[in-house]
Short mmCIF file of C-alpha atoms in Angstrom, two decimals:
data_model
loop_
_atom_site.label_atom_id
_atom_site.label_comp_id
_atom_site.label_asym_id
_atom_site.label_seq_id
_atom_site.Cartn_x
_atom_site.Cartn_y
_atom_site.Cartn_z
CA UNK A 19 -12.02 -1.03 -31.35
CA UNK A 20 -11.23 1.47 -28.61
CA UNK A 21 -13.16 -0.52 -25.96
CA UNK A 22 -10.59 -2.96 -24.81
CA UNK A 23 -8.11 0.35 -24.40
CA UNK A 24 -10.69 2.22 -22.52
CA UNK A 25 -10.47 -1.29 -19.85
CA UNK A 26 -6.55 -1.70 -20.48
CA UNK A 27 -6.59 2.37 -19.18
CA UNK A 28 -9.03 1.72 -16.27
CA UNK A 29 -7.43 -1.51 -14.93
CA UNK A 30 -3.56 0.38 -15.19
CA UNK A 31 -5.62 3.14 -12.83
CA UNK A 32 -7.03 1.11 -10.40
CA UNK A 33 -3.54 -0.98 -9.73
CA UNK A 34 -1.67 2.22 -9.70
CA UNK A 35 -3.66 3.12 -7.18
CA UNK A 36 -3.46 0.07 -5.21
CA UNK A 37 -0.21 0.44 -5.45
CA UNK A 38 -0.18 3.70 -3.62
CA UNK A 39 -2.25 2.10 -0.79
CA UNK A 40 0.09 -0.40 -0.34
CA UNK A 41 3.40 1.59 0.15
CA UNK A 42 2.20 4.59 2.11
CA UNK A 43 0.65 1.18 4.21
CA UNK A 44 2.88 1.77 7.84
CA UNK A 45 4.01 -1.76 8.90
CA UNK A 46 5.24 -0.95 11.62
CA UNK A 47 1.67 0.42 13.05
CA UNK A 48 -0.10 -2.68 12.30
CA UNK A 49 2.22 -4.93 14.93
CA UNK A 50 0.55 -6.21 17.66
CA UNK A 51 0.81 -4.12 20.96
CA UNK A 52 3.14 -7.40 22.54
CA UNK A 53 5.75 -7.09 19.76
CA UNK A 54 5.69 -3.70 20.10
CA UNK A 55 6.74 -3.62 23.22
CA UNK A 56 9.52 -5.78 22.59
CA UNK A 57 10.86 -3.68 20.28
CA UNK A 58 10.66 -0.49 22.30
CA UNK A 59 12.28 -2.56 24.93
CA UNK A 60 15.56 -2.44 23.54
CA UNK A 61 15.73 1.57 24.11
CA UNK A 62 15.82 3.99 26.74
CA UNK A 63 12.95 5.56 28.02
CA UNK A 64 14.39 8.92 26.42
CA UNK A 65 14.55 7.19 23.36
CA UNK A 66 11.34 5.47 23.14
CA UNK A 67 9.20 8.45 24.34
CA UNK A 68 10.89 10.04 21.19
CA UNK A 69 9.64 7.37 18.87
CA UNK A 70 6.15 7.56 20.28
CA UNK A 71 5.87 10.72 17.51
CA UNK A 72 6.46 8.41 14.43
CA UNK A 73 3.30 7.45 14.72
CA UNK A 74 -0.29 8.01 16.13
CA UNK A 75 -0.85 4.77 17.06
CA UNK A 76 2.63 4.92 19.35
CA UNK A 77 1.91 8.20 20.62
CA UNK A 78 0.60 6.38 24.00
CA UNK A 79 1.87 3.02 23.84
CA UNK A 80 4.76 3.64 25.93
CA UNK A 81 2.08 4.33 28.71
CA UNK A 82 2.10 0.52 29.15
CA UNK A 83 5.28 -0.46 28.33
CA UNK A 84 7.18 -3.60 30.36
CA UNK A 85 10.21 -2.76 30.12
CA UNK A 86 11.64 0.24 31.35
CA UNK A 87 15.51 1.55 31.21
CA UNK A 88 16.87 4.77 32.40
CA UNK A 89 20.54 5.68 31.64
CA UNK A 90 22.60 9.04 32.38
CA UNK A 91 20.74 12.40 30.85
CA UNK A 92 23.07 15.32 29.85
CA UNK A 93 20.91 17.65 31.45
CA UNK A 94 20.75 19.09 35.50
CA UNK A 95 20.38 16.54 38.03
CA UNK A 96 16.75 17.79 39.06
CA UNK A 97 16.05 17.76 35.15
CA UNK A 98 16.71 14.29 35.17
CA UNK A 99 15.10 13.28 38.64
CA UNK A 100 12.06 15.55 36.78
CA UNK A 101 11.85 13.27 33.94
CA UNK A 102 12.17 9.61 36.04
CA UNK A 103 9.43 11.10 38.01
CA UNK A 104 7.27 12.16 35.35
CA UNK A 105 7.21 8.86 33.32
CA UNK A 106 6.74 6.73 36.23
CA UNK A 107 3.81 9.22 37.45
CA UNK A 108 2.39 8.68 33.86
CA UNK A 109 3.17 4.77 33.23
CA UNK A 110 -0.14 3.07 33.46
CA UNK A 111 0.70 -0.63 32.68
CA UNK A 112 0.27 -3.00 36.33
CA UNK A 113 3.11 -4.93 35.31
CA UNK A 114 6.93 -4.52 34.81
CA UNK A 115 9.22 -7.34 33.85
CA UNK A 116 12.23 -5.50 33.23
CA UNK A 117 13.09 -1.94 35.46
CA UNK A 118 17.02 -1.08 34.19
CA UNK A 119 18.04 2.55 36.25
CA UNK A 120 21.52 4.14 35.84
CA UNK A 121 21.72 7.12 37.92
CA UNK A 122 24.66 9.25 38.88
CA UNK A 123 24.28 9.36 42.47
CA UNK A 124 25.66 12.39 44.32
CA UNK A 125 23.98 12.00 47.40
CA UNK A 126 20.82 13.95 47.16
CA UNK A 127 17.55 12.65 46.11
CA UNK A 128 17.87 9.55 47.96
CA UNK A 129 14.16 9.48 48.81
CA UNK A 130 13.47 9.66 44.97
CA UNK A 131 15.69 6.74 44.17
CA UNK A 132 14.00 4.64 47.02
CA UNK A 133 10.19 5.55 45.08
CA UNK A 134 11.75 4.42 41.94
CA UNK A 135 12.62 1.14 43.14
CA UNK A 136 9.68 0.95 45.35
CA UNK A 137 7.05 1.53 41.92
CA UNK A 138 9.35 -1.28 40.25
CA UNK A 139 8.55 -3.82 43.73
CA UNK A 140 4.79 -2.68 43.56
CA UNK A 141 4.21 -3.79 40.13
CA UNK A 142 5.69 -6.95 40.60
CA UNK A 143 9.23 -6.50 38.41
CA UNK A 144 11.08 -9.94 37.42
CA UNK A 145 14.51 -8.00 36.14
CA UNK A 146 15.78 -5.48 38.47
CA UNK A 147 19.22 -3.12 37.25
CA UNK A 148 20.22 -0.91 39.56
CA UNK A 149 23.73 0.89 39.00
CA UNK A 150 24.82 3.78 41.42
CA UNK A 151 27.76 5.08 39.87
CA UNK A 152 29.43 7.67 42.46
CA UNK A 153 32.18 9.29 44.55
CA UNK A 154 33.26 7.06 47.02
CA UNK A 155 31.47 9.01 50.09
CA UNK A 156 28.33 9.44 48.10
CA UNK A 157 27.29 5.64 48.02
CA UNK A 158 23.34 4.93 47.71
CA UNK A 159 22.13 2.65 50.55
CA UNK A 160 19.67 0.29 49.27
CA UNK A 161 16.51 0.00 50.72
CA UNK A 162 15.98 -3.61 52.46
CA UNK A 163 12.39 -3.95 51.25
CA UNK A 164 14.03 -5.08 47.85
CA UNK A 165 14.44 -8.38 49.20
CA UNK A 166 11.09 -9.06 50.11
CA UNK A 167 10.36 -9.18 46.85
CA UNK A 168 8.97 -12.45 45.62
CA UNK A 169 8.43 -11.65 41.81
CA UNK A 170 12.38 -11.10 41.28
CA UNK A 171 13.96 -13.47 39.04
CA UNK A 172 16.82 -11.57 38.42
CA UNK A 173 18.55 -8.75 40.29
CA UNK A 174 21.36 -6.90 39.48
CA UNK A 175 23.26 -4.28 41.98
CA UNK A 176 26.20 -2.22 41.24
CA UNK A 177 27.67 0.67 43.45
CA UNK A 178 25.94 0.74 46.38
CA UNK A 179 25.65 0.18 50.25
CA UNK A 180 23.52 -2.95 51.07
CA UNK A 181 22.26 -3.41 54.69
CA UNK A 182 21.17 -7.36 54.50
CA UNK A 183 18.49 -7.74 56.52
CA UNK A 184 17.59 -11.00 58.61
CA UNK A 185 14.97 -12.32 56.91
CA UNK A 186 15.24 -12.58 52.95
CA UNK A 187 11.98 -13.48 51.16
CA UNK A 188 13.40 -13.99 47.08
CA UNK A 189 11.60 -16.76 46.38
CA UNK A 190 11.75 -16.57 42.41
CA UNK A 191 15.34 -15.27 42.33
CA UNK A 192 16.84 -17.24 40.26
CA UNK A 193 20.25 -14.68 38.94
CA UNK A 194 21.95 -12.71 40.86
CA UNK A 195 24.59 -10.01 40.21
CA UNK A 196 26.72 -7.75 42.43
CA UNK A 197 29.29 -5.26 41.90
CA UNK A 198 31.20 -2.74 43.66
CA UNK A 199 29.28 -3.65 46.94
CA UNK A 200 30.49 -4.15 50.51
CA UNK A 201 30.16 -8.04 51.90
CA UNK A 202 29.69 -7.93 55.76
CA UNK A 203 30.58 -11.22 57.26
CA UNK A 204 28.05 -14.40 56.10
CA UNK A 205 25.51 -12.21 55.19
CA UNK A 206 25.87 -13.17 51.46
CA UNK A 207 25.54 -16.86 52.18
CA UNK A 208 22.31 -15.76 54.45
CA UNK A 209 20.96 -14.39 50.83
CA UNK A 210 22.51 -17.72 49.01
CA UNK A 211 20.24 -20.32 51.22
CA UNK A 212 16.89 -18.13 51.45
CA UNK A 213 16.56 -18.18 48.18
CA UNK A 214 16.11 -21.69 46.87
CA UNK A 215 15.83 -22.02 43.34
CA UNK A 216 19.34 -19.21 43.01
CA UNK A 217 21.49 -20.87 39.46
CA UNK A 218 24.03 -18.23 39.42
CA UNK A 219 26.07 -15.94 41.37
CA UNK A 220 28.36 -12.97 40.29
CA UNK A 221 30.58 -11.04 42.44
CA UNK A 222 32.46 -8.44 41.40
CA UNK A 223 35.25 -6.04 43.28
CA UNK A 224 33.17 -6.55 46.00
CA UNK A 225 34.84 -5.47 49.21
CA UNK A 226 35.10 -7.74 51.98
CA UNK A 227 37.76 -6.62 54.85
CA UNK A 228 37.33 -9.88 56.20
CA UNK A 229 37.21 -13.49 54.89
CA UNK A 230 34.65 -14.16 52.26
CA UNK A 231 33.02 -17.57 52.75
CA UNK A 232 31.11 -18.81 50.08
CA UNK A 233 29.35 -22.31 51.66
CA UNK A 234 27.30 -22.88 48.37
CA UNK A 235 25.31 -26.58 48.64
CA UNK A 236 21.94 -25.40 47.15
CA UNK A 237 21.74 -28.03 44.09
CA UNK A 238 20.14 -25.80 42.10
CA UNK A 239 23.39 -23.43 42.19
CA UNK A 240 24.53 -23.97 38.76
CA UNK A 241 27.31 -20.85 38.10
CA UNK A 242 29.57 -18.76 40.63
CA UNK A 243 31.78 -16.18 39.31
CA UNK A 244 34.14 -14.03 41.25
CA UNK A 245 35.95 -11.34 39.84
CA UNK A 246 38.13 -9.38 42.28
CA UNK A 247 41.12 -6.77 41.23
CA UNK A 248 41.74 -5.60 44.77
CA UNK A 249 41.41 -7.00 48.74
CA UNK A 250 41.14 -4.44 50.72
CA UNK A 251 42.29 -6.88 53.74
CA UNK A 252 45.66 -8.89 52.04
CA UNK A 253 45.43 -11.31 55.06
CA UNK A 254 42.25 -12.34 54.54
CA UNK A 255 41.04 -15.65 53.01
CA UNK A 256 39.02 -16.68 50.09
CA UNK A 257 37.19 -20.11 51.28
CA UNK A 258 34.58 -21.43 48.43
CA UNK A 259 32.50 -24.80 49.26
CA UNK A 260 30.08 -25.45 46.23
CA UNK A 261 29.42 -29.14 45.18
CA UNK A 262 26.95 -28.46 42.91
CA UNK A 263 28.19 -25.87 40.60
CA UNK A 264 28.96 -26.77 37.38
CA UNK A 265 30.37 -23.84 35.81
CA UNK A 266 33.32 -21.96 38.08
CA UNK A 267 35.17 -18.58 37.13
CA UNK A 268 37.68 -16.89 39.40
CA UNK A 269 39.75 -13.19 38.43
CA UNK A 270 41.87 -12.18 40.69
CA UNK A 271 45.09 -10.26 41.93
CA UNK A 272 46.22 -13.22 44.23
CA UNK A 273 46.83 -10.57 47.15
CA UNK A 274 44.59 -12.53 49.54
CA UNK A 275 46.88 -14.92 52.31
CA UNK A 276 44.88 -17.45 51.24
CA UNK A 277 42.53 -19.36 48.65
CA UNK A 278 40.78 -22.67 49.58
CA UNK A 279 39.00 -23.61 46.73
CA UNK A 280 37.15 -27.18 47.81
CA UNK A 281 34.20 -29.86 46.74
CA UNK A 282 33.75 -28.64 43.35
CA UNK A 283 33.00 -32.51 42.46
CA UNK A 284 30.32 -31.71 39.66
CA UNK A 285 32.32 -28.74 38.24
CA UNK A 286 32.40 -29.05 34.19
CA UNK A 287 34.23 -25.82 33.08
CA UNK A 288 36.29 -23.97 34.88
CA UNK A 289 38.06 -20.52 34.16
CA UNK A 290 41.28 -18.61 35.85
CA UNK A 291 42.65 -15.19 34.68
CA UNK A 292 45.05 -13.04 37.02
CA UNK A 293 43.70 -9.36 36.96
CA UNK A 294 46.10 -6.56 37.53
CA UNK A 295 48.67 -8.69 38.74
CA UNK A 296 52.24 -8.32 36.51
CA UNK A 297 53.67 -11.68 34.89
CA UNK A 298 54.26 -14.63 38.05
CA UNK A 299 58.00 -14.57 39.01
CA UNK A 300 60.03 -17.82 39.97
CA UNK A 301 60.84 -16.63 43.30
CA UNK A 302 56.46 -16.35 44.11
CA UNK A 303 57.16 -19.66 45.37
CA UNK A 304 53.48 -18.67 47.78
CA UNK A 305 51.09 -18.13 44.55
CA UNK A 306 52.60 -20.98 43.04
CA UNK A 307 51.94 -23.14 45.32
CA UNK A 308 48.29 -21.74 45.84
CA UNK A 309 47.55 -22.00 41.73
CA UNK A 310 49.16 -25.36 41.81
CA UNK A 311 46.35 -26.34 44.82
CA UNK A 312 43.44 -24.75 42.55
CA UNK A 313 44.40 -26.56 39.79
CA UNK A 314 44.59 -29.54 41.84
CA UNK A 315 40.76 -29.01 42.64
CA UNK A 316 39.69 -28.69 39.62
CA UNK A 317 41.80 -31.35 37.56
CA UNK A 318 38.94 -33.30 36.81
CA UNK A 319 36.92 -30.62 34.51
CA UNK A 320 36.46 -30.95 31.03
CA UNK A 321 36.57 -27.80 29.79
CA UNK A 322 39.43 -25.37 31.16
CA UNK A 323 40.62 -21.71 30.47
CA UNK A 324 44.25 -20.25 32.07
CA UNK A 325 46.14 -17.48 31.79
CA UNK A 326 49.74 -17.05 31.66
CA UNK A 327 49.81 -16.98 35.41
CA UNK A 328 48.80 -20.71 35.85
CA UNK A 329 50.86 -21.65 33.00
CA UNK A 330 53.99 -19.77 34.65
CA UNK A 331 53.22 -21.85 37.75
CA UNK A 332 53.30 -25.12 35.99
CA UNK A 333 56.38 -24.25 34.20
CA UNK A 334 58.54 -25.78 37.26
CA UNK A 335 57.71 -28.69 37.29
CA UNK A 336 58.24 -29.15 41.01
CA UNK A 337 55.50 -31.34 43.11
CA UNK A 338 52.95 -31.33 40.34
CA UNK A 339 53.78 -34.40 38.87
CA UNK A 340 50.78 -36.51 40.75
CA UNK A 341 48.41 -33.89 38.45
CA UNK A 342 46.45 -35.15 35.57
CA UNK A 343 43.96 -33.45 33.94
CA UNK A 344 40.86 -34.68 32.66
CA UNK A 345 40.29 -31.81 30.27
CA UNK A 346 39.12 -31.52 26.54
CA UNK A 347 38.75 -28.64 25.90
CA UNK A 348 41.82 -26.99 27.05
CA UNK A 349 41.93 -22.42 26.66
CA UNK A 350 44.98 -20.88 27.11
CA UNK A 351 46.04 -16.76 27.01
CA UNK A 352 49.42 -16.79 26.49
CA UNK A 353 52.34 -14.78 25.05
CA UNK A 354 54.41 -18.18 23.73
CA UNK A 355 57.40 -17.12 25.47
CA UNK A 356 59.92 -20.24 26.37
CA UNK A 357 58.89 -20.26 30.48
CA UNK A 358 55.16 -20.16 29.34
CA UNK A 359 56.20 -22.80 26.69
CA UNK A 360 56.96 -25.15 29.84
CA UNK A 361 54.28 -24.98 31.23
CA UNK A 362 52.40 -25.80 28.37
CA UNK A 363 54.22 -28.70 27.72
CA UNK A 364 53.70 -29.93 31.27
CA UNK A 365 49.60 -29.41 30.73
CA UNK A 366 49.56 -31.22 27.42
CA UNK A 367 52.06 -34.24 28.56
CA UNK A 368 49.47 -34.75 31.35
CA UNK A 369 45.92 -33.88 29.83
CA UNK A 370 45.78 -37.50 27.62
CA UNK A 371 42.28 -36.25 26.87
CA UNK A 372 42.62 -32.89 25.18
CA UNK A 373 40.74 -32.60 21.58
CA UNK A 374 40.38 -28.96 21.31
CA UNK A 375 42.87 -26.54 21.82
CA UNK A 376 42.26 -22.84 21.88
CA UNK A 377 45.27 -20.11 22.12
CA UNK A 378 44.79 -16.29 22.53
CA UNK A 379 48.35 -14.76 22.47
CA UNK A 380 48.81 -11.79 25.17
CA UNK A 381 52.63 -10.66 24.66
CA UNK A 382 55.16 -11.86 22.82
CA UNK A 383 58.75 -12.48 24.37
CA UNK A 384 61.56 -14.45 23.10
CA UNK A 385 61.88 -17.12 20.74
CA UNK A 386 62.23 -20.73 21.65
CA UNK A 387 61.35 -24.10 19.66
CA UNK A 388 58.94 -26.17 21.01
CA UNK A 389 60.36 -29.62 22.42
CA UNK A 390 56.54 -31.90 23.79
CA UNK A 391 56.33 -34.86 24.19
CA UNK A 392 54.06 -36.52 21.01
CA UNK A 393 51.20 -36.77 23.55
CA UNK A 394 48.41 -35.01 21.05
CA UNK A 395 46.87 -38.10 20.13
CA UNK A 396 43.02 -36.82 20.35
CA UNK A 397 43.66 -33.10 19.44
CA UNK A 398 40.92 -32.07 16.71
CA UNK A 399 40.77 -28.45 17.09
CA UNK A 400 43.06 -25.31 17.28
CA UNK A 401 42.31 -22.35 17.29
CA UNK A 402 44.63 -19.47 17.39
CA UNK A 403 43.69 -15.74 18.43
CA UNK A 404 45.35 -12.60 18.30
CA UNK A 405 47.98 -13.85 15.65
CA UNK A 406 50.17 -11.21 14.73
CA UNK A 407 49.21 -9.08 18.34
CA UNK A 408 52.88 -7.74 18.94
CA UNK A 409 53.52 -6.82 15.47
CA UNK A 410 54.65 -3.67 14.74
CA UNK A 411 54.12 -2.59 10.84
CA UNK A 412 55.40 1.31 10.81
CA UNK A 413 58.92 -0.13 12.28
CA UNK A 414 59.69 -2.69 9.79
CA UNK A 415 60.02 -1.46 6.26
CA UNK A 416 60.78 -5.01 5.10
CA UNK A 417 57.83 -8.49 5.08
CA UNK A 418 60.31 -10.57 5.89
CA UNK A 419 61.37 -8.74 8.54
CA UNK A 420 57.61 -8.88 9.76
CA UNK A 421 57.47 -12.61 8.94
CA UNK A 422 60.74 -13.00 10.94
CA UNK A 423 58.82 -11.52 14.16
CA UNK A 424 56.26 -14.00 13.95
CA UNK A 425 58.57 -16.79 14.21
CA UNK A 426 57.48 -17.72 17.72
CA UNK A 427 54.02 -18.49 16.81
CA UNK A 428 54.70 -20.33 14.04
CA UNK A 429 57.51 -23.11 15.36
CA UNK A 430 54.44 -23.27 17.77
CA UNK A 431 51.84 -23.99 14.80
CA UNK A 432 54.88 -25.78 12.89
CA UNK A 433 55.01 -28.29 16.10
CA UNK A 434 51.07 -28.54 16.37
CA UNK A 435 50.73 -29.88 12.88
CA UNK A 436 53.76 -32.29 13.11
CA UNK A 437 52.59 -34.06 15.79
CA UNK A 438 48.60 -33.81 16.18
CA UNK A 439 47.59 -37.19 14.15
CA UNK A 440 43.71 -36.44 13.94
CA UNK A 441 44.09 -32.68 14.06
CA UNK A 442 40.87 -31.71 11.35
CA UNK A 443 40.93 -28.01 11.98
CA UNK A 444 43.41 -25.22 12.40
CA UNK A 445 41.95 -21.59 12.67
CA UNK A 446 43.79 -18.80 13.20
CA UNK A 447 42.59 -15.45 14.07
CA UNK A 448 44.56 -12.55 13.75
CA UNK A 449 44.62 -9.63 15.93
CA UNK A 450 42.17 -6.63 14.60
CA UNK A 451 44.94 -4.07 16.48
CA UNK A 452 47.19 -4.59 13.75
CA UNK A 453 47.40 -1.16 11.29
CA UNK A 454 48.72 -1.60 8.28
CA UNK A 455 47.69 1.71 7.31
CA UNK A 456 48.29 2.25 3.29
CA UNK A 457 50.56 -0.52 3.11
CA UNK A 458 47.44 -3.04 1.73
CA UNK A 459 50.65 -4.81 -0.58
CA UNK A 460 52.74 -5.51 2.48
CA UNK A 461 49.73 -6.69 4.02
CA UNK A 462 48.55 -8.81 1.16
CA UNK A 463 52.13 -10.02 0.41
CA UNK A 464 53.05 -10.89 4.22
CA UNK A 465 49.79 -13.14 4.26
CA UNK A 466 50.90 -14.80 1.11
CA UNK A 467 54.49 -15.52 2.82
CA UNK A 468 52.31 -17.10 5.97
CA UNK A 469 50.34 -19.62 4.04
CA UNK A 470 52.81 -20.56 1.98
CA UNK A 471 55.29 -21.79 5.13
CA UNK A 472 51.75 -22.93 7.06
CA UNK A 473 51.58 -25.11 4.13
CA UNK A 474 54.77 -26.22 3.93
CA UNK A 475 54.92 -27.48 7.21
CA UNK A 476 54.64 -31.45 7.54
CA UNK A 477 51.46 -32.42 9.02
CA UNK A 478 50.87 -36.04 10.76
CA UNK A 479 47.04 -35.31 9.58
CA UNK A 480 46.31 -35.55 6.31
CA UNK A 481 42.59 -34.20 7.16
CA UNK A 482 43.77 -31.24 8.71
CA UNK A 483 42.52 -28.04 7.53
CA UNK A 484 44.22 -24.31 8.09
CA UNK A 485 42.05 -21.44 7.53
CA UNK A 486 42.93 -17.34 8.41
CA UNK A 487 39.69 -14.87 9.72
#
């Protein structure tokens, strides 16, 4: 009678022990060297010669590691140089596909940044970072053997002094990125057409203290951003020539003389934002009329993002009247105030096409009831950011003194659902700046007040949805 215990005993051992196997079993050891290295490619060198001691099996895989990425060290600058050095020296994989350097330039060890890049070339890199943060006077000069470099798919330069050559030899580059570097004359457009399968092109705060030409008609050209804060040069000009691109993004300050934007005929999306440059005036009658002539460019796009700035310079009215857009997809940033309101109206009376509408609200000024035309006849989608943005909890003791602040934005939303017929969605985001601190009732209670007006609002959709995030 005691056998079958004797078994029961024996068999609650020998899973108990299996048991044991299987949890002090290290996953993560087992992983095949390729996903490995992915994983380890998401930290810094720093940090992934650190987790080389979790286990024996990592202790040398970082030897042969693709993917290399040095930021900052809080340590001496020869400490730092010391390490780079060392784990290059040590690295014994004969390929690289990403090298990612940070490195706080102060002008020394120049000759030590230029092996770095030069182990990177040798080994055949496809994803070059290279960011040279520094004083002014301290600027790293690139080395010009970096663009004879026909593995690079994608290269990346911030903060330094480039010296184009004459001959360019990226044959695989197919991304490229620059920022805080200084354009001489057409040599960027030199690097554009010797490289012939290039898809996108990032500038920016580049400096350029003459006219910067941007003839673009590779067809493979795809995206061209400019982003520019400053012009060193305010009589300079801003020419851009791309037929092919189909994605276009332009930041700036306005301070150049000029801006000929032309033969952007297979743009699809387009995006404006003014950076660093204070709310457009009505006596700017120059930038108006240059905003009103790069909207005019790119009228036939389907998908469209302003800021106030445009909007201001629509608000007038005055020789615009020939534009109509062919957008969808319309994005506006925008602080509802009744001159922006204008020029809002004039984009919807003459965008017939426009099914989704998105609105991220910047400032808040003034009060004024919305008076458009009932041209929303395809509008599907709104969505609504930073709702609530210029609120200001710790002042107002009352909610309906907070509910009377948002009044703007909601004769807006009131006039959206009256007259949007096939309107399905209405999202509204509000802005995660807003501190209500301990005050979670006047919080809950001040949403309550909001969806209860939403709601009573009369909608010319019965399908259309409102939903808060």
């Amino acid at each position: 009678m005691e056998e079958p215990y004797i078994k029961s005993k024996s068999s609650k051992k020998k899973k108990k022990k299996a048991q044991t196997v299987d949890e002090t079993r290290d996953c993560l050891t087992e992983l095949p060297d390729p996903l490995l290295h992915l994983i380890l490619s998401y930290l810094t060198m720093k940090e992934v010669i650190r987790a080389s001691v979790l286990a024996k099996r990592w202790r040398y895989i970082w030897l042969s590691i693709t993917c290399l990425k040095f930021s900052p060290m809080k340590k001496q600058k020869y400490k730092e140089v010391g390490f780079i050095n060392r784990t290059l020296l040590l690295h014994k994989g004969p390929k690289i596909q990403k090298f990612d350097i940070t490195f706080d330039y102060n002008g020394a060890h120049a000759h030590q940044v230029d092996s770095w890049i030069h182990f990177a070339i040798a080994r055949d890199v496809n994803e070059l970072y290279l960011d040279f943060p520094c004083k002014r006077r301290h600027r790293y000069e690139l080395p010009t053997f970096i663009f004879s470099c026909k593995s690079l798919t994608v290269l990346t330069l911030k903060n330094c002094i480039i010296n184009f050559p004459t001959n360019f030899n990226l044959i695989s580059l197919k991304i490229l990125s620059l920022e805080g570097i200084y354009l001489i004359g057409g040599a960027i457009n030199d690097l554009i057409s010797s490289s012939p399968i290039l898809e996108y092109l990032s500038l920016t705060n580049c400096e350029s203290r003459t006219d910067l030409n941007l003839f673009i008609f590779k067809a493979s050209m795809k995206t061209l951003k400019i982003h520019e804060s400053y012009t060193w040069n305010s009589d300079s000009k801003l020419d851009v020539y791309a037929p092919f691109v189909v994605s276009f993004e332009l930041v700036t300050s306005l301070s150049r003389k000029n801006y000929v934007i032309k033969e952007l005929r297979s743009l699809e999306s387009a995006s404006f934002d003014c950076d660093g440059m204070p709310g457009l005036k009505f006596n700017e009658d120059d930038r108006r009329r240059t905003i009103v002539q790069i909207l005019d460019e790119v009228c036939h796009v389907k998908e469209l993002r302003l800021c106030s700035c445009y909007i201001l310079a629509l608000s007038s009215g005055e020789g615009q009247d020939f534009i109509t857009f062919a957008v969808t997809c319309l994005r506006i940033k925008t602080g509802l105030t009744k001159w922006e309101l204008t020029g809002i109206d004039y984009m919807l009376k003459h965008s017939p096409n426009i099914e989704t509408l998105i609105i991220s609200i910047d400032k808040n000024e003034g009060k004024k009831e919305p008076n458009f035309l009932n041209l929303l006849g395809n509008l599907k989608t709104v969505k609504l950011y930073n709702f609530m943005s210029d609120l200001d909890v710790h002042t107002s003791t009352k909610t309906e003194e907070l509910l009377e602040k948002l009044q703007n934005e909601m004769n807006f939303l009131r006039f959206l659902l009256k007259n949007s017929k096939v309107l399905e969605k209405l999202i509204i985001t509000t802005c995660k700046g807003v501190d209500f601190g301990k005050s979670e009732s006047k919080k809950l209670k001040l949403m309550f007040l909001l969806t209860q007006e939403l709601l009573s609002f009369p909608r010319a959709s019965r399908d259309a949805q409102i939903s808060f995030s």
